[in-house]
PDB file of N, CA, C and O in Angstrom:
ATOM      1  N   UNK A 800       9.549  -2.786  41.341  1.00 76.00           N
ATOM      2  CA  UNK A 800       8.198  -3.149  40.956  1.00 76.00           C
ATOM      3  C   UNK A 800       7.712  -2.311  39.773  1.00 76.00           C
ATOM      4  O   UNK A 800       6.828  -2.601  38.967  1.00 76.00           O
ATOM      5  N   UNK A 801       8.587  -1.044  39.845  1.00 79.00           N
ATOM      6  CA  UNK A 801       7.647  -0.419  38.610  1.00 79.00           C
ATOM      7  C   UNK A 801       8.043  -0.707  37.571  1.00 79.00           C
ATOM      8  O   UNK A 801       7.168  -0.753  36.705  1.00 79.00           O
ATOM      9  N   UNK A 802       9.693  -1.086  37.053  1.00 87.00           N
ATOM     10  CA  UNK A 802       9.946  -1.601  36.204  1.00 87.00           C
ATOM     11  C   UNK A 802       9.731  -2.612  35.475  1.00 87.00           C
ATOM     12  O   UNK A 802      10.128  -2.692  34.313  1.00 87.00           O
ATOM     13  N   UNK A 803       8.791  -3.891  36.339  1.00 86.00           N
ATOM     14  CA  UNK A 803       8.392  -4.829  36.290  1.00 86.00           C
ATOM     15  C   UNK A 803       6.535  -4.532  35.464  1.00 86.00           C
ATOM     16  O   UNK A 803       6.138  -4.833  34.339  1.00 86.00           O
ATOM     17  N   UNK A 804       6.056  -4.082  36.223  1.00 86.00           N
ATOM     18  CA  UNK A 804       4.717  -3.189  35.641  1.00 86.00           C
ATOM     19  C   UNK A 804       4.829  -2.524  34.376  1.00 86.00           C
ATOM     20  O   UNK A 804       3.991  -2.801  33.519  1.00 86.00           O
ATOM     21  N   UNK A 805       6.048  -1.395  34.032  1.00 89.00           N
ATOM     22  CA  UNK A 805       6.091  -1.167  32.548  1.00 89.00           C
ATOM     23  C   UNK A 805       6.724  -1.908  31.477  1.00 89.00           C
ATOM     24  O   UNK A 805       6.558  -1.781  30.264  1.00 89.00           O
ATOM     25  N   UNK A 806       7.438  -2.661  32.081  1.00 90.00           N
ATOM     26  CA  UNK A 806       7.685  -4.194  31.246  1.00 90.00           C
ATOM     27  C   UNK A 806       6.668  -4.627  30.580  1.00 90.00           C
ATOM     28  O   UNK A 806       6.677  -4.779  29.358  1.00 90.00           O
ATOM     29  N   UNK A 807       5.586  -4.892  31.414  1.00 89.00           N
ATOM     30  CA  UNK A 807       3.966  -5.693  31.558  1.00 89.00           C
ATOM     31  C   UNK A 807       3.492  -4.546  30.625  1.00 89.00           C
ATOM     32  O   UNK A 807       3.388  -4.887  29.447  1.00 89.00           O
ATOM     33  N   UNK A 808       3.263  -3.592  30.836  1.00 89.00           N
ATOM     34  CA  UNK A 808       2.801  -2.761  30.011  1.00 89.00           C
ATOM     35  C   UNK A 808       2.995  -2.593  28.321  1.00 89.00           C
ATOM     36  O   UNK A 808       2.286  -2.647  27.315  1.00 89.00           O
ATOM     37  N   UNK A 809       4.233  -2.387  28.628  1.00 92.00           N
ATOM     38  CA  UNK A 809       5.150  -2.736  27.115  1.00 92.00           C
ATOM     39  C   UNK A 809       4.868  -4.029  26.024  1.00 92.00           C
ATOM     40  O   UNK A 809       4.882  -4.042  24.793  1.00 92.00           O
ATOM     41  N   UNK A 810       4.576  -5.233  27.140  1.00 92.00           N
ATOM     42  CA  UNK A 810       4.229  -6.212  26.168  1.00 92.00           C
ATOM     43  C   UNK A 810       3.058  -6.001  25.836  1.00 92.00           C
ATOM     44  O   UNK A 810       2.802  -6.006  24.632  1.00 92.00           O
ATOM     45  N   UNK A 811       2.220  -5.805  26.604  1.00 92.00           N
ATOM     46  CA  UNK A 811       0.632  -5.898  26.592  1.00 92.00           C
ATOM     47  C   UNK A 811       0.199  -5.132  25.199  1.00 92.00           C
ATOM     48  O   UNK A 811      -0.283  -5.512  24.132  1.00 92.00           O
ATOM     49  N   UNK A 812       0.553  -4.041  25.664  1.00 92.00           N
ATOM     50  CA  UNK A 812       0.576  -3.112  23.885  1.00 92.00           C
ATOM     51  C   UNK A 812       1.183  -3.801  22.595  1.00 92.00           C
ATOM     52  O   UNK A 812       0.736  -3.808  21.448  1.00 92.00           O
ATOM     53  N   UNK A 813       2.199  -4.313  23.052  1.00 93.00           N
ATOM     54  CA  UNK A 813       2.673  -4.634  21.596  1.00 93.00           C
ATOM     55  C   UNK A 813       1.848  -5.503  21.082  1.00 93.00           C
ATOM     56  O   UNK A 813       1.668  -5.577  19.867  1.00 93.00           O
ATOM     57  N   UNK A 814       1.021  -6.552  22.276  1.00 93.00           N
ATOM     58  CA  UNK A 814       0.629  -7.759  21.715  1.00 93.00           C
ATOM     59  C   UNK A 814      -0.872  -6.641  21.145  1.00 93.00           C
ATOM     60  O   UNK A 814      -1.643  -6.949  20.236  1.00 93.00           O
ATOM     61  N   UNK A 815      -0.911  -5.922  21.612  1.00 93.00           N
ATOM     62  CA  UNK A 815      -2.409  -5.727  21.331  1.00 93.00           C
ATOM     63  C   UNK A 815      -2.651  -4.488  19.725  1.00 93.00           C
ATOM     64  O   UNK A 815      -3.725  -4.219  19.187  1.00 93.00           O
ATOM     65  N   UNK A 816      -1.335  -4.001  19.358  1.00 94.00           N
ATOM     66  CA  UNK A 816      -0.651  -3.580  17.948  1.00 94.00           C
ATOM     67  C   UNK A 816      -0.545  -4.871  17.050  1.00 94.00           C
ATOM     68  O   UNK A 816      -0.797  -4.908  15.845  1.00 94.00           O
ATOM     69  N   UNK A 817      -0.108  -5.979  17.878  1.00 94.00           N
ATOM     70  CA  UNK A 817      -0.215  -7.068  16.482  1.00 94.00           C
ATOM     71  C   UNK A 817      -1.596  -7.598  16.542  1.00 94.00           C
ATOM     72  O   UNK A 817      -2.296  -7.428  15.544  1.00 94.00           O
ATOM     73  N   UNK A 818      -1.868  -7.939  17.108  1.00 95.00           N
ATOM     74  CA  UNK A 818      -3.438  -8.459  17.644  1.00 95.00           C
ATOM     75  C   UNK A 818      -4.369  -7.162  16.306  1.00 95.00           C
ATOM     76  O   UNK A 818      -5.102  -7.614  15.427  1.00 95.00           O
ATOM     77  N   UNK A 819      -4.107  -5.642  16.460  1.00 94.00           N
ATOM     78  CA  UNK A 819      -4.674  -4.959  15.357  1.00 94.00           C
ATOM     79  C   UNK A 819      -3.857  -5.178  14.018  1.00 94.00           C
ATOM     80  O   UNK A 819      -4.653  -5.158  13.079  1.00 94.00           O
ATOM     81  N   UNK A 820      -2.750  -5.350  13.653  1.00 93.00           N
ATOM     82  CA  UNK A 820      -2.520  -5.458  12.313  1.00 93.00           C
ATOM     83  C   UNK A 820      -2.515  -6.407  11.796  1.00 93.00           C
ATOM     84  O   UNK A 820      -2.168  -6.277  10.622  1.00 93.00           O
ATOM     85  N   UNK A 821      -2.861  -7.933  12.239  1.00 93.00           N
ATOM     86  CA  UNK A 821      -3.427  -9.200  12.026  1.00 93.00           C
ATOM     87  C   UNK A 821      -5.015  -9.069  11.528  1.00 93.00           C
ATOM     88  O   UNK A 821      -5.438  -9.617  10.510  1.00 93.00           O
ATOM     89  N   UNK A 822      -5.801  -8.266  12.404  1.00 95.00           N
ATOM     90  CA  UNK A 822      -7.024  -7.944  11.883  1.00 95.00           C
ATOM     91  C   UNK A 822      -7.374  -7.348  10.884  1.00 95.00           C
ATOM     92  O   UNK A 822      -8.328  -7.618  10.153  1.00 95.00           O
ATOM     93  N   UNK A 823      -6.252  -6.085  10.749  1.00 93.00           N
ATOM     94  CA  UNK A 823      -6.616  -5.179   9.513  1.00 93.00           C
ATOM     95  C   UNK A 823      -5.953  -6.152   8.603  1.00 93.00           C
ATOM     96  O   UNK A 823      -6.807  -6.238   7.721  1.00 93.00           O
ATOM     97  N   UNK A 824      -4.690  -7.177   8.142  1.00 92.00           N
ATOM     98  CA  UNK A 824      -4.250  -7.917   7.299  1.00 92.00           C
ATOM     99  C   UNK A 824      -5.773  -8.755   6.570  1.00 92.00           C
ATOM    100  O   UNK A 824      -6.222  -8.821   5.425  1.00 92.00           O
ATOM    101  N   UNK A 825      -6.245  -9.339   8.000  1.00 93.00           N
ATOM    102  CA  UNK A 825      -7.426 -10.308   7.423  1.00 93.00           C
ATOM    103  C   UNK A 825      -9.021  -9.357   7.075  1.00 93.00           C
ATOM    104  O   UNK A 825     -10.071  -9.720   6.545  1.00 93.00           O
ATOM    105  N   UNK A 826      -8.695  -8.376   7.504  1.00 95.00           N
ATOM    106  CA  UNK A 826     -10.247  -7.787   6.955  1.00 95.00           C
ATOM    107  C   UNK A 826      -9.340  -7.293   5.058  1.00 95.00           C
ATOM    108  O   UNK A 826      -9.950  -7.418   3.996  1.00 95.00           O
ATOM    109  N   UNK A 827      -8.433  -6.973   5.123  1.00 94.00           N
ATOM    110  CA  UNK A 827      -7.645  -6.511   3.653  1.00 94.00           C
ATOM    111  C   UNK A 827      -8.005  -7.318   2.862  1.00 94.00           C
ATOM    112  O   UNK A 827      -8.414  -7.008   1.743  1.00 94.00           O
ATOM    113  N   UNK A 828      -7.901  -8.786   3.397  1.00 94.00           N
ATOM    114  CA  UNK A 828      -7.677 -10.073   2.659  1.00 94.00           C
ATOM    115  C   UNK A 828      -9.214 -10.536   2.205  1.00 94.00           C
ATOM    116  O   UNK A 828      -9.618 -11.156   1.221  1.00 94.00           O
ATOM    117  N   UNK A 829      -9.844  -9.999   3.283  1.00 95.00           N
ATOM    118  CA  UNK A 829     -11.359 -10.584   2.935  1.00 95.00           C
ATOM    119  C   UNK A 829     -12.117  -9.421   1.751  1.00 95.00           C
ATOM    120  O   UNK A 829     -12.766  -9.619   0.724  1.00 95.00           O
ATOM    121  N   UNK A 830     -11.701  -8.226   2.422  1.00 96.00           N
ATOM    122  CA  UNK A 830     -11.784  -6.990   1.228  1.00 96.00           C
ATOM    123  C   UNK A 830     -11.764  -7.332  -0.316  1.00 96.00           C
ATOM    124  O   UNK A 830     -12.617  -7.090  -1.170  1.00 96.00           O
ATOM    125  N   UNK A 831     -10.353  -8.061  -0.440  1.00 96.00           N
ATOM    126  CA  UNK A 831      -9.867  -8.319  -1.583  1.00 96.00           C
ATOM    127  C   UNK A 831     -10.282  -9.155  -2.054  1.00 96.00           C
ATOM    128  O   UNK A 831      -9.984  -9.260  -3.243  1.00 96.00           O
ATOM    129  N   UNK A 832     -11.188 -10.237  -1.469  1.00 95.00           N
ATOM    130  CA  UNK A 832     -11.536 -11.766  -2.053  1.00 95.00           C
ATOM    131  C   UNK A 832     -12.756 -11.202  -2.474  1.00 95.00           C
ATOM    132  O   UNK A 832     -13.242 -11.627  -3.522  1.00 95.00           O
ATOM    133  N   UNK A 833     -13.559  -9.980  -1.597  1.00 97.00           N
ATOM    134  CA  UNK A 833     -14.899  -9.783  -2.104  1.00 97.00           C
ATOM    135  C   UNK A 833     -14.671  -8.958  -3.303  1.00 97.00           C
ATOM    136  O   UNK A 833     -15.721  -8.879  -3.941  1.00 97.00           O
ATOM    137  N   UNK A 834     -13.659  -8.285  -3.880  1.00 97.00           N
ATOM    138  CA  UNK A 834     -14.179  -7.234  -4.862  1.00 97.00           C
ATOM    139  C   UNK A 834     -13.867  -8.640  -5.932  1.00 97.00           C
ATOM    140  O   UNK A 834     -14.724  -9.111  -6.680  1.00 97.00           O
ATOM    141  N   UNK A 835     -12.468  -9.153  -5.802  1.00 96.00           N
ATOM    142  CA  UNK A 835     -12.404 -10.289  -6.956  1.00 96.00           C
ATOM    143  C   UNK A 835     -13.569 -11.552  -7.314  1.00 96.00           C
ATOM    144  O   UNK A 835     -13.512 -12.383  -8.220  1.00 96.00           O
ATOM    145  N   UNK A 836     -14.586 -11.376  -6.305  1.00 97.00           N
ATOM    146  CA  UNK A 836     -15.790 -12.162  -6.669  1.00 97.00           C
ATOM    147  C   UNK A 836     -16.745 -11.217  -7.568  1.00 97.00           C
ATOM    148  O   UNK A 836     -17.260 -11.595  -8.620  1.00 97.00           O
ATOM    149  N   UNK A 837     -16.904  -9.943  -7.005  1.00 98.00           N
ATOM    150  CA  UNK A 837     -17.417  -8.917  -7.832  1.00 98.00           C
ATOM    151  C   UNK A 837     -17.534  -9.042  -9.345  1.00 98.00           C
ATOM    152  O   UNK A 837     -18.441  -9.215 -10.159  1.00 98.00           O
ATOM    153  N   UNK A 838     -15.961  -8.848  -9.363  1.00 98.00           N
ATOM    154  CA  UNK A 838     -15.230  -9.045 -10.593  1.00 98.00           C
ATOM    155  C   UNK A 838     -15.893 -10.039 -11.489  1.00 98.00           C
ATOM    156  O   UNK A 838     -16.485  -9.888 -12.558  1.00 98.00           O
ATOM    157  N   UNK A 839     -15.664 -10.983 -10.846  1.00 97.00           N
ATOM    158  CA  UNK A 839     -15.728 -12.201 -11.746  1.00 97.00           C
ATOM    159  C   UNK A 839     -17.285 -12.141 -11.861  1.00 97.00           C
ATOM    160  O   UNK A 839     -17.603 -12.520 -12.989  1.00 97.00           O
ATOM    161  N   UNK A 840     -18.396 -11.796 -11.091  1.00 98.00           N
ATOM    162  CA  UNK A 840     -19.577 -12.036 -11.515  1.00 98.00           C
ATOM    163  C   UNK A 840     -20.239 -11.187 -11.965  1.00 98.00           C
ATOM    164  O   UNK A 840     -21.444 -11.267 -12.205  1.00 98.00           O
ATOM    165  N   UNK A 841     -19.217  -9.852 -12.214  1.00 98.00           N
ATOM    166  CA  UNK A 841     -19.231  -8.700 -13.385  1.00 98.00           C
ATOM    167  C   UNK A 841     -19.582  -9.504 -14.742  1.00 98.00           C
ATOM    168  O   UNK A 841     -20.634  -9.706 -15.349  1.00 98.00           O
ATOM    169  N   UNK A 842     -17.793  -9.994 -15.015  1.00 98.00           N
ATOM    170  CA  UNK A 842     -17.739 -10.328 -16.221  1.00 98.00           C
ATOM    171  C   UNK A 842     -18.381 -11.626 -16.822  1.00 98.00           C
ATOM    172  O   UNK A 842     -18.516 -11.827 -18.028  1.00 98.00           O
ATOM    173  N   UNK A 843     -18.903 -12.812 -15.425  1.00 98.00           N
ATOM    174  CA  UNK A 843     -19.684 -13.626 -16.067  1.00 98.00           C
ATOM    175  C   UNK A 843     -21.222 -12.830 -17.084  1.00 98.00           C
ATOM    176  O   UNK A 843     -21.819 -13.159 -18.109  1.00 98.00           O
ATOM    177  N   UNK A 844     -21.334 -11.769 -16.169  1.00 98.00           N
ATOM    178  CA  UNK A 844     -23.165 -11.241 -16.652  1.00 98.00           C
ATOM    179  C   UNK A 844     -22.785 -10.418 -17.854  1.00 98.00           C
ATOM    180  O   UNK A 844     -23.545 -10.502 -18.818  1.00 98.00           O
ATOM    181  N   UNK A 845     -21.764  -9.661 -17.950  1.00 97.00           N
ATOM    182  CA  UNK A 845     -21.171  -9.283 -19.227  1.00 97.00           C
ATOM    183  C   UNK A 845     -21.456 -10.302 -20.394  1.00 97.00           C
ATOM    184  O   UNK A 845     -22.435 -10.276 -21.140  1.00 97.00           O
ATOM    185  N   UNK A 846     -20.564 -11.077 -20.410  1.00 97.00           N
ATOM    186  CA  UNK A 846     -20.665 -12.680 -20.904  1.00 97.00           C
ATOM    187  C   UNK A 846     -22.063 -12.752 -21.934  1.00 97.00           C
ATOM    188  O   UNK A 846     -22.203 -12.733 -23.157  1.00 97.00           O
ATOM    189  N   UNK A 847     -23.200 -12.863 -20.538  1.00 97.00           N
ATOM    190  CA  UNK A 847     -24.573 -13.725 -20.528  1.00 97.00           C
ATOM    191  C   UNK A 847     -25.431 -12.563 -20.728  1.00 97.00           C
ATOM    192  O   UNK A 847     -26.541 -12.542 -20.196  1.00 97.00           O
ATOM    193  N   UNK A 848     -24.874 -11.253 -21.698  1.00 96.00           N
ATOM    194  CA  UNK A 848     -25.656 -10.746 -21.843  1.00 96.00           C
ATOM    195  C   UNK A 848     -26.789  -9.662 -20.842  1.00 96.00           C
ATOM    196  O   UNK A 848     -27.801  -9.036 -21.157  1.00 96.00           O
ATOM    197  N   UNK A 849     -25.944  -9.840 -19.367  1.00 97.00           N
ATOM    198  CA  UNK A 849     -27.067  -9.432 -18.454  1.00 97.00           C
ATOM    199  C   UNK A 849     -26.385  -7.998 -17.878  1.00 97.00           C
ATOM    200  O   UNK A 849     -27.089  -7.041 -17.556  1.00 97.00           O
ATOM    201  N   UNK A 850     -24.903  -7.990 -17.797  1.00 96.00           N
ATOM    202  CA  UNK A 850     -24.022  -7.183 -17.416  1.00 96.00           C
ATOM    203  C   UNK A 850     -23.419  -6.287 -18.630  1.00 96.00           C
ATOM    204  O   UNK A 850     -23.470  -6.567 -19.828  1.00 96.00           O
ATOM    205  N   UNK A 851     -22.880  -5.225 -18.072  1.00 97.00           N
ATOM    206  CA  UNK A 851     -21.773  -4.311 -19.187  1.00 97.00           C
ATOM    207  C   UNK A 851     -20.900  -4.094 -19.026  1.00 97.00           C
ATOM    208  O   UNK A 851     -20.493  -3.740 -17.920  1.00 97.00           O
ATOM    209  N   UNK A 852     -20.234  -4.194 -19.990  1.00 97.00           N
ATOM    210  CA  UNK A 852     -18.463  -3.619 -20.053  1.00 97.00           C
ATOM    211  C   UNK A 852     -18.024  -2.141 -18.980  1.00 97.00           C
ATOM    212  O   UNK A 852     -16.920  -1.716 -18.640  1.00 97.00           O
ATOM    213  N   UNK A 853     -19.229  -1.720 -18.718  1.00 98.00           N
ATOM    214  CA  UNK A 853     -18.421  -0.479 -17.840  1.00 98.00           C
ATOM    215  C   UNK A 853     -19.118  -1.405 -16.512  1.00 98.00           C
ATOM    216  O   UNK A 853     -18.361  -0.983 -15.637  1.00 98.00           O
ATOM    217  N   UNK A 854     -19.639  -1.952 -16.097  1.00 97.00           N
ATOM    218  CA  UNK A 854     -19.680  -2.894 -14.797  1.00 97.00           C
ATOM    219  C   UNK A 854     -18.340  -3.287 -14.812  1.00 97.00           C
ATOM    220  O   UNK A 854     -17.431  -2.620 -14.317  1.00 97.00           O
ATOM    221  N   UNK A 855     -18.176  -4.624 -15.511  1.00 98.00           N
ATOM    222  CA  UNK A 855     -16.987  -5.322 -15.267  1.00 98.00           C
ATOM    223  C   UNK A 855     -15.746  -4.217 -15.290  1.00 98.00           C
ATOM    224  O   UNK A 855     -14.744  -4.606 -14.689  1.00 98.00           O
ATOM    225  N   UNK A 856     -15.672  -3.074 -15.811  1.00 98.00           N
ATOM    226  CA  UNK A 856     -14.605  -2.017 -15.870  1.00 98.00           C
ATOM    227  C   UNK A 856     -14.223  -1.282 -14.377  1.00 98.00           C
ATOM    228  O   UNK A 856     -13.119  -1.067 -13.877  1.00 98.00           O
ATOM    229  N   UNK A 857     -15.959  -0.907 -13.740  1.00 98.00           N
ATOM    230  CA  UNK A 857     -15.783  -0.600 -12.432  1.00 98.00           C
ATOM    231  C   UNK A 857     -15.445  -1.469 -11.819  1.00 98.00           C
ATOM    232  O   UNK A 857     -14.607  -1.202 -10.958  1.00 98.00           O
ATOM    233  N   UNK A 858     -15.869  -2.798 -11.930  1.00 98.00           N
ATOM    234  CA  UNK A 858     -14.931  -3.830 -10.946  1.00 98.00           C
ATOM    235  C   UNK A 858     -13.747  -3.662 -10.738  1.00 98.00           C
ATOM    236  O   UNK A 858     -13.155  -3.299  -9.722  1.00 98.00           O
ATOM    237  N   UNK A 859     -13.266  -4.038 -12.104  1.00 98.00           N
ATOM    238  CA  UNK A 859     -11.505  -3.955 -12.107  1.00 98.00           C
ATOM    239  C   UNK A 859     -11.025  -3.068 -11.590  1.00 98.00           C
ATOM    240  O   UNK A 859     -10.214  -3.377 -10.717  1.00 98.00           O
ATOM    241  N   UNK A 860     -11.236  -1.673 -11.818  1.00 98.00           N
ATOM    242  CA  UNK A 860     -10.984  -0.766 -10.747  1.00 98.00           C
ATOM    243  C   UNK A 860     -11.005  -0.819  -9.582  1.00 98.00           C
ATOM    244  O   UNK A 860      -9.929  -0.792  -8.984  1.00 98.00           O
ATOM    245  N   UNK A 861     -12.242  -0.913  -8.857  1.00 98.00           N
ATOM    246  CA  UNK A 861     -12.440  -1.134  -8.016  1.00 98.00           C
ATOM    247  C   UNK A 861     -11.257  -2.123  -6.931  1.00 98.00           C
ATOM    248  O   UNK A 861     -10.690  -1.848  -5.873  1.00 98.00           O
ATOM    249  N   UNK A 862     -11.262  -3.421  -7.872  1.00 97.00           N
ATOM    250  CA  UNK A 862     -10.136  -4.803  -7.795  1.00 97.00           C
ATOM    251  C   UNK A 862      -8.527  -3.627  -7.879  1.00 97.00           C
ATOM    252  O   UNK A 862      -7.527  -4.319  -7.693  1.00 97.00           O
ATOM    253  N   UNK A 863      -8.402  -3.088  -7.961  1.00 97.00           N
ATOM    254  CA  UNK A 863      -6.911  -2.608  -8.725  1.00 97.00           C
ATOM    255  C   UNK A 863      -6.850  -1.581  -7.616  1.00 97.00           C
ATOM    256  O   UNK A 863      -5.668  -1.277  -7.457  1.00 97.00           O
ATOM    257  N   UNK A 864      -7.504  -1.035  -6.925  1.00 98.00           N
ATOM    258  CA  UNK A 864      -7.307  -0.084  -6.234  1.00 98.00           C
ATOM    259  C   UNK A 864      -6.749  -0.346  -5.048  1.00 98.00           C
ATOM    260  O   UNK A 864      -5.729   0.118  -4.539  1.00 98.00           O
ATOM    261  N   UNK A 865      -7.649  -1.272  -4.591  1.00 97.00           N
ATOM    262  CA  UNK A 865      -7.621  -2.331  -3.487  1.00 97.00           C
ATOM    263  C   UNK A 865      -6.141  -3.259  -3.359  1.00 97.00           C
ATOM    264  O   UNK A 865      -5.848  -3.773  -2.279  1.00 97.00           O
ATOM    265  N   UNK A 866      -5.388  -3.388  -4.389  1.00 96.00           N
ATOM    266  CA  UNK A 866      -4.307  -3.824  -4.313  1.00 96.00           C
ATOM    267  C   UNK A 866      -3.150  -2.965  -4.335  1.00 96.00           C
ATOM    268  O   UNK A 866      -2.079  -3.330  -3.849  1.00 96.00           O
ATOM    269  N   UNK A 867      -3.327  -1.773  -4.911  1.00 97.00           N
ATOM    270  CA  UNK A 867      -2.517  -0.939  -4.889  1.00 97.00           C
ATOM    271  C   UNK A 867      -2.424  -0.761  -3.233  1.00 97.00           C
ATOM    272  O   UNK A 867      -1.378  -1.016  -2.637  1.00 97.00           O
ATOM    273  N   UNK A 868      -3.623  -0.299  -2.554  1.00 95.00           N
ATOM    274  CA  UNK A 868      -3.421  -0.198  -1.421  1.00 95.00           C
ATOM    275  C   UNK A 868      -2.732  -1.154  -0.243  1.00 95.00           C
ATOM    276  O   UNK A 868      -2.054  -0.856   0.741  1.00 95.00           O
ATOM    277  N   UNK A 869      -3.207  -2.455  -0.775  1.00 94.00           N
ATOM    278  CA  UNK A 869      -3.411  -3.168   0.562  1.00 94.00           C
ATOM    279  C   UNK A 869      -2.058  -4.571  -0.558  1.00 94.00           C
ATOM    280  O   UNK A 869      -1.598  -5.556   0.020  1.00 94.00           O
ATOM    281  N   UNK A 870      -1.827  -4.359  -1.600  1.00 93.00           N
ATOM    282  CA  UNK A 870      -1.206  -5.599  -1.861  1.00 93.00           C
ATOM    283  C   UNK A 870      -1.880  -7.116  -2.205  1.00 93.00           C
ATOM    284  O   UNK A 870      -3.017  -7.237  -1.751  1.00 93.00           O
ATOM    285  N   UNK A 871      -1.551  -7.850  -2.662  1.00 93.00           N
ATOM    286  CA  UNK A 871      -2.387  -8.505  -3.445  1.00 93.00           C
ATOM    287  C   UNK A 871      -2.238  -9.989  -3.069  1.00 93.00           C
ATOM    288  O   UNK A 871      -2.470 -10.918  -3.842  1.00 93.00           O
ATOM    289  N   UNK A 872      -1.812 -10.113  -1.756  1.00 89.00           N
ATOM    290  CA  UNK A 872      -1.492 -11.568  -1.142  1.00 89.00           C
ATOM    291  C   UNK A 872      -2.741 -12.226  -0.894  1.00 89.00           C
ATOM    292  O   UNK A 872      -2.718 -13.220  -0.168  1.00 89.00           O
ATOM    293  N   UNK A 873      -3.815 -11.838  -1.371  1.00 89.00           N
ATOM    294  CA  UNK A 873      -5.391 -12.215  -1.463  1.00 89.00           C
ATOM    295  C   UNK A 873      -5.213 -13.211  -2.419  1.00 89.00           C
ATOM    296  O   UNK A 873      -5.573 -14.382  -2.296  1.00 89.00           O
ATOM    297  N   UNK A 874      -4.700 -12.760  -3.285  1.00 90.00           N
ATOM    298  CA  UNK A 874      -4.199 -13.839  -4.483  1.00 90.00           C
ATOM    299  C   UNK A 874      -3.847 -14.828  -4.416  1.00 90.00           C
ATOM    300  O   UNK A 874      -4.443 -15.588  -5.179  1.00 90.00           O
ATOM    301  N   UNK A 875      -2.819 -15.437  -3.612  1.00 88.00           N
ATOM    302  CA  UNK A 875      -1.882 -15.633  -3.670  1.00 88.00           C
ATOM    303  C   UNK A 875      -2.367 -16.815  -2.391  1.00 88.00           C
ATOM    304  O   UNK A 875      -2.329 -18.044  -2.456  1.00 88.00           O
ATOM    305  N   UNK A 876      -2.734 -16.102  -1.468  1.00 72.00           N
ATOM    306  CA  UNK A 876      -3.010 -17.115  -0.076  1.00 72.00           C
ATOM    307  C   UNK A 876      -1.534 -17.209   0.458  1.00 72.00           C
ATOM    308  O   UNK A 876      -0.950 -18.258   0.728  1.00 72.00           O
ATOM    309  N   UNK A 877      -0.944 -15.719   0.583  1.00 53.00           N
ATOM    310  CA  UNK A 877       0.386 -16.043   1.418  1.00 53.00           C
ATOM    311  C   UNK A 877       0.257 -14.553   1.974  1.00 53.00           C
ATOM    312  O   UNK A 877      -0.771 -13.887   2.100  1.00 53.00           O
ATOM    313  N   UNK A 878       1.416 -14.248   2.236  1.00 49.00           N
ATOM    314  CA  UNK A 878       1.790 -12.493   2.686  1.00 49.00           C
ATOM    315  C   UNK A 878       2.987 -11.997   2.000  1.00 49.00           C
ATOM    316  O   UNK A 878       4.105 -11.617   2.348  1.00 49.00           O
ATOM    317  N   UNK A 879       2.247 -12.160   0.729  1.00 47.00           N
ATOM    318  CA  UNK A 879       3.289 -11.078  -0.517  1.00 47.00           C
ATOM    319  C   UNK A 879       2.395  -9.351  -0.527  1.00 47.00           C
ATOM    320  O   UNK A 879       1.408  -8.768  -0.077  1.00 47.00           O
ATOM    321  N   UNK A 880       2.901  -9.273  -0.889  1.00 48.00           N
ATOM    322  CA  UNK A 880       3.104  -7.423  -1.424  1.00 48.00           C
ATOM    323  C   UNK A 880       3.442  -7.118  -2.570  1.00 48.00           C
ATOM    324  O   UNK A 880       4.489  -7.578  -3.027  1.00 48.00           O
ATOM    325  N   UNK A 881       2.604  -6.231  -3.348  1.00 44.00           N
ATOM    326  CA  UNK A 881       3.252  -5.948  -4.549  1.00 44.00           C
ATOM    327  C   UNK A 881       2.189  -5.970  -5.795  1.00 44.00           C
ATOM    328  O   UNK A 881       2.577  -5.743  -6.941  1.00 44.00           O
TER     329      UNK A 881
END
């Protein structure tokens, strides 16, 4: 019986390790979609006169950091890396 119980145990965790790195994947992903909106409505106000070149600069940074870390399958709408 006890072997049977840490069996149970064993899965339970694992499911609940993927269950967390599924979450942190999709909060990464949502991370990444928000700075690249940033971005882009940096450089539209840049554009239109309303924004500046060191806005849209902190974006990109901002955008670039975020991929370094987490990978850039935000992009992409798959699970690349890189």
């Amino acid at each position: 019986m006890a072997g049977f119980l840490d069996r149970a145990k064993e899965q339970a965790q694992r499911g609940l390790n993927q269950g967390k790195q599924k979450i942190d994947e999709v909060q990464a992903q949502r991370t990444g979609g928000d700075l690249l909106k940033k971005l882009g409505a940096a450089y539209y106000a840049q554009q239109h006169g309303t924004g500046t070149p060191l806005d849209t600069q902190q974006a990109l940074q901002a955008l670039e950091a975020h991929i370094a870390t987490n990978g850039d399958a935000f992009l992409h709408g798959g699970d690349q890396r890189g």
